[in-house]
Short mmCIF file of N, CA and C in Angstrom, two decimals:
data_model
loop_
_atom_site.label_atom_id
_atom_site.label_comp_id
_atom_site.label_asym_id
_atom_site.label_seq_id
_atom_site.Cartn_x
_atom_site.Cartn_y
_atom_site.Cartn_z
N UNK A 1 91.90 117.65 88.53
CA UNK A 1 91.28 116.36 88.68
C UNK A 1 90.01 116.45 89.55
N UNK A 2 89.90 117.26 90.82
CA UNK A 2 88.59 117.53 91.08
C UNK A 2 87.75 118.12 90.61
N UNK A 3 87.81 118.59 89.54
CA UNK A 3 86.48 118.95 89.00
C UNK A 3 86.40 117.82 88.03
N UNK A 4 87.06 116.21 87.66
CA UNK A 4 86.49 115.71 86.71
C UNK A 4 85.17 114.95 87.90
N UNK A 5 83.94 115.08 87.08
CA UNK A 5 82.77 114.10 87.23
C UNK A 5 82.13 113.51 86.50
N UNK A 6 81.50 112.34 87.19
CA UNK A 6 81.22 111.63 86.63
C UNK A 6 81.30 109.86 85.72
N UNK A 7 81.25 109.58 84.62
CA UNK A 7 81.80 108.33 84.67
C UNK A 7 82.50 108.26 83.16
N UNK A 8 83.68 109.04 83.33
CA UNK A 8 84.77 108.94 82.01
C UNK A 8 85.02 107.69 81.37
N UNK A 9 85.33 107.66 80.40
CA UNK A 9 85.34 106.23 79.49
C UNK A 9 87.02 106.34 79.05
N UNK A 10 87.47 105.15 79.61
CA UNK A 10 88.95 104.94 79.70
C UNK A 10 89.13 103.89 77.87
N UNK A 11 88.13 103.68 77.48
CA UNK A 11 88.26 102.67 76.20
C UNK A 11 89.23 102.51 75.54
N UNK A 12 90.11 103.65 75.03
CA UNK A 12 91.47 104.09 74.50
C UNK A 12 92.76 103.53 75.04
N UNK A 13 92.63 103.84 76.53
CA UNK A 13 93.98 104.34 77.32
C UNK A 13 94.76 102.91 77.25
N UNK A 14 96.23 102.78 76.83
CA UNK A 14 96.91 101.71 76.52
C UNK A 14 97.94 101.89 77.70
N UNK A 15 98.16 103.06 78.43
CA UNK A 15 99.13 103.45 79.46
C UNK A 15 98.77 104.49 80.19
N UNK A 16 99.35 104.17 81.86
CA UNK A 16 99.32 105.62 82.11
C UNK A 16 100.16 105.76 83.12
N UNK A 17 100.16 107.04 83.68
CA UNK A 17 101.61 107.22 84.46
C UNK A 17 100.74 106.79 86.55
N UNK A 18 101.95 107.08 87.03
CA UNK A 18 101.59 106.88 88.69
C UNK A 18 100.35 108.09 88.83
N UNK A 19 99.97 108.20 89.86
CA UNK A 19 98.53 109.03 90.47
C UNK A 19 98.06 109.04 89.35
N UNK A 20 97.51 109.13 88.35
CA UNK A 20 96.69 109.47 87.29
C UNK A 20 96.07 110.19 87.55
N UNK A 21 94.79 109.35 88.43
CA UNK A 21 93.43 109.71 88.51
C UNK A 21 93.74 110.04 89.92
N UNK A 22 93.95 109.75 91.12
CA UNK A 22 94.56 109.94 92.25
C UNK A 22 93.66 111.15 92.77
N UNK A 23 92.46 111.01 93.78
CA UNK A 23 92.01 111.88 94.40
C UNK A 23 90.84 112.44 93.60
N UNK A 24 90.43 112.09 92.21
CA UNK A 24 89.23 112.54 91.31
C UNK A 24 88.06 111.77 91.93
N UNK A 25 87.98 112.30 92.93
CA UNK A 25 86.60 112.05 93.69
C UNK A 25 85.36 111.87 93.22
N UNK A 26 85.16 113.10 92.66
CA UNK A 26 83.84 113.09 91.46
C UNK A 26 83.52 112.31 90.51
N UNK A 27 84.33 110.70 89.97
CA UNK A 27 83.55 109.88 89.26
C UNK A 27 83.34 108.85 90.17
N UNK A 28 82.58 108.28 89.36
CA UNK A 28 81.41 107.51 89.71
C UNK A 28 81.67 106.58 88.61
N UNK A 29 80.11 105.20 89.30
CA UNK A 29 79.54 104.38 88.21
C UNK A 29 80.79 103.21 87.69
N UNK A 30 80.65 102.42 86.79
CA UNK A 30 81.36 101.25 86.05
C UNK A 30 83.07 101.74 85.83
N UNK A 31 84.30 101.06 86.17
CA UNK A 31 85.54 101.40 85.31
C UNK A 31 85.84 100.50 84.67
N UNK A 32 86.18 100.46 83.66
CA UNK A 32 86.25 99.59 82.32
C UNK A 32 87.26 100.22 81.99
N UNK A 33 88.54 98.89 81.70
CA UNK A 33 89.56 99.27 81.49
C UNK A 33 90.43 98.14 80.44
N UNK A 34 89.69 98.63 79.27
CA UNK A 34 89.91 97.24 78.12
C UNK A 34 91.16 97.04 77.59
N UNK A 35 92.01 98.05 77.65
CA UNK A 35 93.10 97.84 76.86
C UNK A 35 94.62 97.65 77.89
N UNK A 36 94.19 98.50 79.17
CA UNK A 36 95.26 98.41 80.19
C UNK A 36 95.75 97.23 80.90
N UNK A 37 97.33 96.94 80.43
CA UNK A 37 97.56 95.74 81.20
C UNK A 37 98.35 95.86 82.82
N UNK A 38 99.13 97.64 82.46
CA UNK A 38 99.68 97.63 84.03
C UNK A 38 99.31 98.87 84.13
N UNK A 39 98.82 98.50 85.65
CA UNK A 39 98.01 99.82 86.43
C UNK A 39 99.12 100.56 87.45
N UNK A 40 99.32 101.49 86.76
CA UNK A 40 100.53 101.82 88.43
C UNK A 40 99.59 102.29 89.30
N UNK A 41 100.74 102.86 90.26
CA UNK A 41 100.50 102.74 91.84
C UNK A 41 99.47 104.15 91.86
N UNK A 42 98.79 104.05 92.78
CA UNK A 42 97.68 105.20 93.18
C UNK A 42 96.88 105.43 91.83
N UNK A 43 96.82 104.44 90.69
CA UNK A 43 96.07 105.74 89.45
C UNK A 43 94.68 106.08 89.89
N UNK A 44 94.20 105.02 90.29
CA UNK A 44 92.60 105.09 90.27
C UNK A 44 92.30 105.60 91.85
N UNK A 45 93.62 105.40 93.38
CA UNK A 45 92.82 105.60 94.62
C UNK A 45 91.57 107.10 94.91
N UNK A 46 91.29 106.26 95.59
CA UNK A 46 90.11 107.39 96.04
C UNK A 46 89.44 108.28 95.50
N UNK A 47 88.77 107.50 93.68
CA UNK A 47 88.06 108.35 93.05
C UNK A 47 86.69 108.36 93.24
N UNK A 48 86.45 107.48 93.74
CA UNK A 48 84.51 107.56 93.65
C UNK A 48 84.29 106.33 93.32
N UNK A 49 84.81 105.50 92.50
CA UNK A 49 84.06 104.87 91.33
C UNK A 49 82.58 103.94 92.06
N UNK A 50 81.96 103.71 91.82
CA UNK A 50 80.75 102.85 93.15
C UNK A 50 80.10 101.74 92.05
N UNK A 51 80.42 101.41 90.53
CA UNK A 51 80.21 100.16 89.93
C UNK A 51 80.84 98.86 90.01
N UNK A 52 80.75 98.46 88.69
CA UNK A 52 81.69 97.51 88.44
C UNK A 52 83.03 97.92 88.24
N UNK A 53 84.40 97.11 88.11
CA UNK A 53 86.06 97.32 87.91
C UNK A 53 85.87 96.00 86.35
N UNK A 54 86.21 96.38 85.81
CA UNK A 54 86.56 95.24 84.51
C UNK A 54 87.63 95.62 83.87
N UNK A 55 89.50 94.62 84.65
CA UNK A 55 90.41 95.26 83.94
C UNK A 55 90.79 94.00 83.31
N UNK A 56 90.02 93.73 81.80
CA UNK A 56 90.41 92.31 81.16
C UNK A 56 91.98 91.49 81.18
N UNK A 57 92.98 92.88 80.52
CA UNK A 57 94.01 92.32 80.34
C UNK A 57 95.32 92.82 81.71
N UNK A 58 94.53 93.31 82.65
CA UNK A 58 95.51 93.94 83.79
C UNK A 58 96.20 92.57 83.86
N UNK A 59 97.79 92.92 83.72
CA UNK A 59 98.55 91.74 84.33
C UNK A 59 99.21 91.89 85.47
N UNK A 60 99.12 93.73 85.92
CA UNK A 60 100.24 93.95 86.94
C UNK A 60 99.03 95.08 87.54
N UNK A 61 99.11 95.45 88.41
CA UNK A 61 98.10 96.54 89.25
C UNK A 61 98.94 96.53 90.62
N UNK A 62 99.70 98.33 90.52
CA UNK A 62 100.53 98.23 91.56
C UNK A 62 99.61 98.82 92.95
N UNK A 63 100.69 99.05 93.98
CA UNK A 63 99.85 99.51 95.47
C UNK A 63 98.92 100.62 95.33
N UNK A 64 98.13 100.63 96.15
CA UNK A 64 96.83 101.62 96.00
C UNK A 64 96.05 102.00 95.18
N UNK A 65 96.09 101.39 93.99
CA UNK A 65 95.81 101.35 92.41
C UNK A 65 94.23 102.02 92.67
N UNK A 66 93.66 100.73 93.57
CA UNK A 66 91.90 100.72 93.53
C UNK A 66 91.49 100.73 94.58
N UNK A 67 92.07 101.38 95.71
CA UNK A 67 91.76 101.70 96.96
C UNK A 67 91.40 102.51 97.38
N UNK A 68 89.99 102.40 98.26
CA UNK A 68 88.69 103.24 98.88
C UNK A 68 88.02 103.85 97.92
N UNK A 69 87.97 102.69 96.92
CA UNK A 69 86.66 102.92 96.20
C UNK A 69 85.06 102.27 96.36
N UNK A 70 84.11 102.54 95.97
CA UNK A 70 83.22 101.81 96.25
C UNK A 70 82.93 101.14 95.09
N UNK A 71 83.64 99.75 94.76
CA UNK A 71 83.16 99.01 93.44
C UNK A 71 82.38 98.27 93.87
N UNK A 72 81.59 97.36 93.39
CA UNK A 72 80.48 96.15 94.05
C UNK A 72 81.20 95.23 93.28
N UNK A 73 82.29 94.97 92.45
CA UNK A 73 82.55 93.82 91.99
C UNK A 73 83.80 94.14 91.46
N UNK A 74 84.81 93.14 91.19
CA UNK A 74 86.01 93.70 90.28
C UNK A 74 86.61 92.34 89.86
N UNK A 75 86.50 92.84 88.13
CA UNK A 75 87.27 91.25 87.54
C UNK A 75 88.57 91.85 86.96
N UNK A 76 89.21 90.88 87.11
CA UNK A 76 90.66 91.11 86.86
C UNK A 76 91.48 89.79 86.23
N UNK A 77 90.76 89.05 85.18
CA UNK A 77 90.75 87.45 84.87
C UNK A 77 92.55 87.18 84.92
N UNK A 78 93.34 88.27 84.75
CA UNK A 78 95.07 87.91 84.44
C UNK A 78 95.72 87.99 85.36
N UNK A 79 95.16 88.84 86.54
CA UNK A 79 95.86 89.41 87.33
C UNK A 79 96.43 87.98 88.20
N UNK A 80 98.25 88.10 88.23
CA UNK A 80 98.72 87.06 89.53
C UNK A 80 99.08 87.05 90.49
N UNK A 81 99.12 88.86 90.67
CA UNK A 81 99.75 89.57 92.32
C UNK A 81 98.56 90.50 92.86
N UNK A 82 98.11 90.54 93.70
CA UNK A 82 97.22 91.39 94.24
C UNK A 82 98.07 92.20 95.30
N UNK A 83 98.46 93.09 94.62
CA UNK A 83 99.60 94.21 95.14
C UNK A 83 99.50 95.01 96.30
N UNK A 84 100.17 95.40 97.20
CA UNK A 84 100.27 95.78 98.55
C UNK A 84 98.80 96.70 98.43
N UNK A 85 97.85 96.93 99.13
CA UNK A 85 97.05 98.04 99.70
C UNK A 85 96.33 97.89 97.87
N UNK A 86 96.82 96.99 97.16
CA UNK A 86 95.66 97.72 95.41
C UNK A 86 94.45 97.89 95.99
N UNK A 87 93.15 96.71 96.64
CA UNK A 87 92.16 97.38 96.91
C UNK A 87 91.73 97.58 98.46
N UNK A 88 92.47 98.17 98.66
CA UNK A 88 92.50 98.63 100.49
C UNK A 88 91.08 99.21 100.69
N UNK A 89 89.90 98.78 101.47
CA UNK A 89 88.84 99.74 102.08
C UNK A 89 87.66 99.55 100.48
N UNK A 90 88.28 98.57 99.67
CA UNK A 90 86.80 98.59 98.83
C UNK A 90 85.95 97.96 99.57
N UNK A 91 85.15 98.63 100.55
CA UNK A 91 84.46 98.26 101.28
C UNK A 91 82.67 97.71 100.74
N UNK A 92 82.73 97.92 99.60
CA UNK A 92 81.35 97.35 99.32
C UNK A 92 81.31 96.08 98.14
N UNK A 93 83.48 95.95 97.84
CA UNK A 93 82.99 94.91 96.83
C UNK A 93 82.84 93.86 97.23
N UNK A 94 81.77 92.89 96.57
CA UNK A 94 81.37 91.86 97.24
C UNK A 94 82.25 90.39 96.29
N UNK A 95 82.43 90.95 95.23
CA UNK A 95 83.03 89.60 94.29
C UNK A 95 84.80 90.22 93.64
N UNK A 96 85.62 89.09 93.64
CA UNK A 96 86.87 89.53 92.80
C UNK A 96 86.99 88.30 92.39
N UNK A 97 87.44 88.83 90.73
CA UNK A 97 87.67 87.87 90.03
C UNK A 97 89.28 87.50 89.93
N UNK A 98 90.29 87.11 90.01
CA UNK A 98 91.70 87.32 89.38
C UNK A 98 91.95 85.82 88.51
N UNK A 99 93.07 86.21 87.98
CA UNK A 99 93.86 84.50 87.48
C UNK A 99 93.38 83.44 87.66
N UNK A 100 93.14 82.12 87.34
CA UNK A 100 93.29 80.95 87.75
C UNK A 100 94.48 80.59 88.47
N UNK A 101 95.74 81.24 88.00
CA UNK A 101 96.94 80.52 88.93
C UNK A 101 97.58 81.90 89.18
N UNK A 102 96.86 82.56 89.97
CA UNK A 102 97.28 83.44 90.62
C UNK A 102 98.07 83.23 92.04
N UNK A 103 98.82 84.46 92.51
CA UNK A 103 100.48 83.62 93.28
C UNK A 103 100.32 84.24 94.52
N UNK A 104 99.65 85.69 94.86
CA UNK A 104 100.14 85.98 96.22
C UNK A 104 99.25 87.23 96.35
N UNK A 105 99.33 87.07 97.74
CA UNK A 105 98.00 88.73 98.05
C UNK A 105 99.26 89.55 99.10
N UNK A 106 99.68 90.41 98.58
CA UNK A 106 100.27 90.82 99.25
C UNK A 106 100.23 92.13 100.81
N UNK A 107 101.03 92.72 101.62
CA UNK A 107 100.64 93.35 102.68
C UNK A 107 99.60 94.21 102.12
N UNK A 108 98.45 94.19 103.04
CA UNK A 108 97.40 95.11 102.61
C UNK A 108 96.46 94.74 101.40
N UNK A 109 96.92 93.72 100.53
CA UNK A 109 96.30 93.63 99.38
C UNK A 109 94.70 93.79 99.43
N UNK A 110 94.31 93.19 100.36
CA UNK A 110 92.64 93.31 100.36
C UNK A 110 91.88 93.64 102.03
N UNK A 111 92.76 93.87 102.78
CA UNK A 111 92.77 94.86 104.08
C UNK A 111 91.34 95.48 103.90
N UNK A 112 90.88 95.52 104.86
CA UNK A 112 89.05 96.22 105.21
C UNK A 112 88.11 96.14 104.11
N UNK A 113 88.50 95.08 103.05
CA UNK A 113 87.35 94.76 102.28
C UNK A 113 86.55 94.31 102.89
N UNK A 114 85.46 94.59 103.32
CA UNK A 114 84.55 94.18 104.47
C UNK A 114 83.05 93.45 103.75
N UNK A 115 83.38 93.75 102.68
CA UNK A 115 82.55 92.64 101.98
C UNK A 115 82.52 91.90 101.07
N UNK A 116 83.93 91.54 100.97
CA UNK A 116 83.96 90.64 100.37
C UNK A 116 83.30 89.28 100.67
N UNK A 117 82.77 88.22 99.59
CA UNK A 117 82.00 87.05 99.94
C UNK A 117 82.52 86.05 99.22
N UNK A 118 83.02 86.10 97.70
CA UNK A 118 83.67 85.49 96.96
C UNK A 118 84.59 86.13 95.97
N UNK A 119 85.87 85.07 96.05
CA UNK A 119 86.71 85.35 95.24
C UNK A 119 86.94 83.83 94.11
N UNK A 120 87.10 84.42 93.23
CA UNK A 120 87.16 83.49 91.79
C UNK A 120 88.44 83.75 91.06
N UNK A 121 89.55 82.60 91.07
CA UNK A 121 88.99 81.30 91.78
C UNK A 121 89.05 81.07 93.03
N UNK A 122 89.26 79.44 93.66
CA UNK A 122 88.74 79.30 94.81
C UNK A 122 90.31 80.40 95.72
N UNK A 123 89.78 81.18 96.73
CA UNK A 123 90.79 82.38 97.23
C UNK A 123 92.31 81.55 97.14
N UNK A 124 92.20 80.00 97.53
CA UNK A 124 93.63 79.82 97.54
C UNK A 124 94.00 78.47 96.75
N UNK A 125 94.55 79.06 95.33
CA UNK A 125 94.54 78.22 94.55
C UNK A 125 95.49 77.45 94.96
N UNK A 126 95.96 75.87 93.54
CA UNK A 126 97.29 75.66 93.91
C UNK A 126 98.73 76.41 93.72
N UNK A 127 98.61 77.34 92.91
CA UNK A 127 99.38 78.06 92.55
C UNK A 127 99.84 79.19 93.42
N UNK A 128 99.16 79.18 94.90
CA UNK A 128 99.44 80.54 95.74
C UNK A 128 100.86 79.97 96.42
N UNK A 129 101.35 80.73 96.44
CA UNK A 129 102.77 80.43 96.84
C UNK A 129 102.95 82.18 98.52
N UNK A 130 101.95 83.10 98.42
CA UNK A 130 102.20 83.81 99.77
C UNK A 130 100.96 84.53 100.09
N UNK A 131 100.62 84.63 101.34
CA UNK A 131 99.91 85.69 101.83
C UNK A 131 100.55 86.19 102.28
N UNK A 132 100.81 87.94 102.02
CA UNK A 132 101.76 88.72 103.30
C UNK A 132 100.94 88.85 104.12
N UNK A 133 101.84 89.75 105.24
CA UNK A 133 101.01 90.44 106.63
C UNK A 133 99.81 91.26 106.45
N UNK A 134 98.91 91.07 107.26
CA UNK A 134 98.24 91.98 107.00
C UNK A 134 97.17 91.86 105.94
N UNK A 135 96.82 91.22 105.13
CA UNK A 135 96.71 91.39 103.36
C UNK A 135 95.41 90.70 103.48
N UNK A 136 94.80 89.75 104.40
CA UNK A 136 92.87 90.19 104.66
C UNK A 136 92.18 90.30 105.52
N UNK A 137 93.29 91.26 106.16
CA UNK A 137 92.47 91.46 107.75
C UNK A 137 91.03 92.69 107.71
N UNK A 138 89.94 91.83 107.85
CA UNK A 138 89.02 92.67 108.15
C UNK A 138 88.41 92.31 106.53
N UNK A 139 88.58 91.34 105.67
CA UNK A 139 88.27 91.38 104.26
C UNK A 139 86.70 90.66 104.20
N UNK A 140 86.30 90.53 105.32
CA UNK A 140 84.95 89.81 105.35
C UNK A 140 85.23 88.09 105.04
N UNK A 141 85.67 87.82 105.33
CA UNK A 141 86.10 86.34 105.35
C UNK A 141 85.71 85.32 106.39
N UNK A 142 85.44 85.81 107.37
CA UNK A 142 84.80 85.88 108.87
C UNK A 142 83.74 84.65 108.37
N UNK A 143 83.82 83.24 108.85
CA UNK A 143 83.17 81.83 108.89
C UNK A 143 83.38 81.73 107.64
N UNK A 144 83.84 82.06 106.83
CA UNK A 144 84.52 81.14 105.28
C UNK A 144 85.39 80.00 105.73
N UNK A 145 85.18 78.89 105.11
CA UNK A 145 86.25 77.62 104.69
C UNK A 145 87.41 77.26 103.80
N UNK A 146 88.39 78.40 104.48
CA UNK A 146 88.99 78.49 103.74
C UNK A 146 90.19 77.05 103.75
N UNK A 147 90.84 77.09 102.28
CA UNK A 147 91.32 75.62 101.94
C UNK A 147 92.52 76.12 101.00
N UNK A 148 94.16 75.87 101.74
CA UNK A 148 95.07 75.88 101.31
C UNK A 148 95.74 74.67 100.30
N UNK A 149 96.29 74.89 99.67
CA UNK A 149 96.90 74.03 99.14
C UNK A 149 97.78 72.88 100.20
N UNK A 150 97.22 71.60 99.95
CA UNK A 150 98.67 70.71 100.78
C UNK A 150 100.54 70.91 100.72
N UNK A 151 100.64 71.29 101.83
CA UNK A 151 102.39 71.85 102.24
C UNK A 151 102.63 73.48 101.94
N UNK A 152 101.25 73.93 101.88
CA UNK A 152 101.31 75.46 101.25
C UNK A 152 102.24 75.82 102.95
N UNK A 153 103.30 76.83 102.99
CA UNK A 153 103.35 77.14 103.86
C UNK A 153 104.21 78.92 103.73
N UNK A 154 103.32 79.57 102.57
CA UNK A 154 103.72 80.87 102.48
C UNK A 154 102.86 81.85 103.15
N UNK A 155 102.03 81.76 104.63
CA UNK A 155 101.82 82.44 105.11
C UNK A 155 102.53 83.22 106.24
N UNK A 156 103.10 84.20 105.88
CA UNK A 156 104.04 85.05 106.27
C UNK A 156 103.44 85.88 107.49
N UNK A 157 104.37 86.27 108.66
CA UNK A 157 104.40 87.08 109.64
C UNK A 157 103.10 88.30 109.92
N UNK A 158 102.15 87.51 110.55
CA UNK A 158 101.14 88.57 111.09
C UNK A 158 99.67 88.08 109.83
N UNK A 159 99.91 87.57 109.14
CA UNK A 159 99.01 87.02 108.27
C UNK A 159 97.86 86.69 108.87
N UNK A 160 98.33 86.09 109.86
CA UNK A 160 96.80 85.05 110.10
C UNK A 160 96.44 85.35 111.89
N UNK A 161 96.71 84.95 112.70
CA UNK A 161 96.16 85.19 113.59
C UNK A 161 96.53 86.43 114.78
N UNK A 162 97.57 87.25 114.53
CA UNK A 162 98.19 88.00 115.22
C UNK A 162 97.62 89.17 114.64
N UNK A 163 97.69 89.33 113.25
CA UNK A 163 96.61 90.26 112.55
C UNK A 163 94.85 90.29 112.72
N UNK A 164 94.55 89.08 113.19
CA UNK A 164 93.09 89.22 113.23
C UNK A 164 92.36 88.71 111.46
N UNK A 165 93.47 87.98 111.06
CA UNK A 165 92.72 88.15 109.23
C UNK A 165 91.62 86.75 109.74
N UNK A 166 91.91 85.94 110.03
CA UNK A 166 91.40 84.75 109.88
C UNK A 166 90.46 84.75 111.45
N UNK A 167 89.89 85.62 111.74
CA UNK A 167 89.29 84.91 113.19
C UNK A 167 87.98 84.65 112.63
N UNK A 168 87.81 83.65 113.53
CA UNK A 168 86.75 83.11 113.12
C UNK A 168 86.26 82.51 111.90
N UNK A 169 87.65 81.96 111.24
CA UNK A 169 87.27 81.32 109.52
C UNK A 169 88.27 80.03 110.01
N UNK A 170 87.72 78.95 109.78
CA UNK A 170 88.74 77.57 109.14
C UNK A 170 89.38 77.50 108.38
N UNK A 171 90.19 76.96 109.04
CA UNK A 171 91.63 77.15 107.55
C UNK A 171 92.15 75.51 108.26
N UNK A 172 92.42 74.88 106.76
CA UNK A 172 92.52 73.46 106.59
C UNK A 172 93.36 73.23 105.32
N UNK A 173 94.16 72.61 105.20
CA UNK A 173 95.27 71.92 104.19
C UNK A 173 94.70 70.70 103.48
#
């Protein structure tokens, strides 16, 4: 896997197993992933990739999937779990797309995304039912307005201010 470089074209792939790609440092550029609906755990961490993420029909993307990559953007229009650590340290993406009634960001889910600016839709739909621990601390969120659902009360242990996710952002019901 370290010697693959470059920017492989996944167009085909309908499945694939845990680590896949796991540690293929050497690509780069856009991942386009048209046909894949579940991403297991580690396939894509820590390959390089530094484009766009476009996983149309991802419905499931397990832990570490897309973590410490450098994407600048990642749509994921199905996705309803943003899975422990999936994009841990994508430190340069600035946009994520997921679900409309997407349900929960779980521990780590978006941890040291440090630039993130927007998420689509609005980060906390009505449909969010949890933030775990941990899951956007350090995600660049820092003076966002952020806006829970009325009686939302699935923010779980270390989430919000003991973690550091929310300093310095409003959070209002």
């Amino acid at each position: 896997c370290k010697a693959m470089k470059g920017n492989p074209k996944f167009d085909a792939l309908e499945a694939s197993g845990v680590n896949a790609f796991n540690g293929c440092s050497g690509l780069t550029g856009d991942l386009t992933l048209p046909k894949l609906a579940t991403v297991p755990n580690y396939m894509f961490y820590r390959c390089g990739f530094d484009g766009v993420l476009s996983a149309p029909e991802a419905t499931s993307v397990g832990g570490f999937t897309f973590a410490e990559n450098k994407f600048t953007s990642a749509s994921l229009p199905k996705l309803k779990v943003v899975s422990g650590n999936a994009f841990r340290a994508c430190t340069k993406m600035r946009t994520l797309e997921l679900a409309p009634d997407f349900t929960s960001i779980e521990a780590g889910g978006l941890i040291n995304c440090s630039a993130l600016a927007e998420v689509t839709p609005a980060l906390f739909p009505d449909s969010i039912a949890k933030v775990d621990r941990i899951s956007l601390q350090n995600a660049g969120l820092d003076g966002m307005d952020l806006v829970f659902p009325k009686g939302f009360d699935g923010l779980t242990v270390n989430a919000a201010n003991e973690s550091g996710a929310f300093d310095s952002t409003k959070i209002r019901s």
